[in-house]
Amino acid sequence: MGKNKQKGKKQPNVFQVANKQSKPKTKAKPVKSSLKHINTLRNEKVESLNQMFTPLQQDVKSLSKSTKSEAKKAQKVVRDAPKEPVNVDSAAQLFSQL
């Protein structure tokens, strides 16, 4: 009677493997409510930073406007007329030597 025993593992029944659930189902996590909470906190932080930086932005704008007008004033340089007439022939001769 002991002669018919197989050595090693038996092959699993095909129908049992097909009917098994691979992973147990878990409950859904409350993602939406936590995301809403995170979004509200983020929005509050953004609003507070906006309130802090709006006066700074206005100051920078006013400073940039004032520096632009000063730069334009500095660029307007009046040149005096040359005291001696320009000698074109000598200038051409100098350029030809280069």
XYZ file of C-alpha atoms in Angstrom:
98
model
C 0.000 0.000 0.000
C 2.825 2.396 0.635
C 4.197 1.977 -2.858
C 1.824 4.438 -4.557
C 2.823 7.537 -2.495
C 4.499 10.334 -4.480
C 7.644 11.944 -3.190
C 7.729 15.735 -2.931
C 4.907 18.243 -3.227
C 1.575 17.532 -4.789
C 0.305 19.685 -7.619
C -2.329 22.114 -6.372
C -5.857 21.682 -7.600
C -6.465 23.979 -10.580
C -9.990 24.908 -9.551
C -8.961 25.920 -6.053
C -6.252 28.273 -7.354
C -8.631 29.926 -9.799
C -11.242 30.569 -7.115
C -8.831 32.114 -4.591
C -8.692 35.888 -4.215
C -5.171 37.157 -4.750
C -5.396 40.124 -2.360
C -7.844 40.833 0.397
C -9.947 43.944 -0.194
C -9.157 46.958 1.979
C -11.318 49.868 2.948
C -11.101 53.072 0.927
C -8.966 55.750 2.496
C -10.311 59.276 3.056
C -8.121 60.962 0.459
C -10.559 63.658 -0.616
C -11.042 65.146 2.846
C -7.317 65.218 3.565
C -6.645 66.871 0.205
C -9.249 69.525 0.958
C -7.538 70.218 4.271
C -4.126 70.484 2.604
C -5.512 72.810 -0.077
C -7.079 75.146 2.452
C -3.831 75.379 4.402
C -1.888 76.063 1.233
C -4.342 78.724 0.113
C -4.074 80.463 3.478
C -0.291 80.515 3.225
C -0.427 81.896 -0.305
C -2.824 84.656 0.719
C -0.645 85.689 3.661
C 2.445 85.800 1.438
C 0.569 87.838 -1.158
C -0.410 90.363 1.502
C 3.200 90.609 2.640
C 4.685 91.052 -0.823
C 2.205 93.423 -2.490
C 3.622 96.544 -0.781
C 7.122 95.378 -1.608
C 6.173 94.906 -5.249
C 4.698 98.409 -5.367
C 7.899 99.842 -3.869
C 10.013 98.056 -6.455
C 7.810 99.351 -9.267
C 8.091 102.918 -8.031
C 11.869 102.608 -7.658
C 12.258 101.168 -11.141
C 10.211 104.029 -12.595
C 12.372 106.616 -10.837
C 15.633 104.994 -11.969
C 14.404 104.846 -15.574
C 13.697 108.581 -15.602
C 17.101 109.327 -14.008
C 18.866 107.143 -16.558
C 17.185 108.964 -19.432
C 18.244 112.285 -17.975
C 21.838 111.109 -17.625
C 21.934 109.860 -21.215
C 21.144 113.290 -22.621
C 24.671 114.678 -22.890
C 25.207 117.828 -24.898
C 28.322 117.699 -27.024
C 30.196 120.817 -27.840
C 30.963 121.566 -31.438
C 34.534 120.653 -32.393
C 36.858 123.607 -32.104
C 38.998 122.585 -35.075
C 37.632 121.523 -38.444
C 37.991 117.799 -39.056
C 40.689 116.779 -41.507
C 39.170 113.885 -43.481
C 42.273 113.229 -45.557
C 44.493 112.598 -42.554
C 41.861 110.321 -40.980
C 41.651 108.272 -44.177
C 45.428 107.998 -44.300
C 45.508 106.755 -40.686
C 42.841 104.122 -41.427
C 44.812 102.904 -44.426
C 47.861 102.314 -42.207
C 45.863 99.927 -40.048
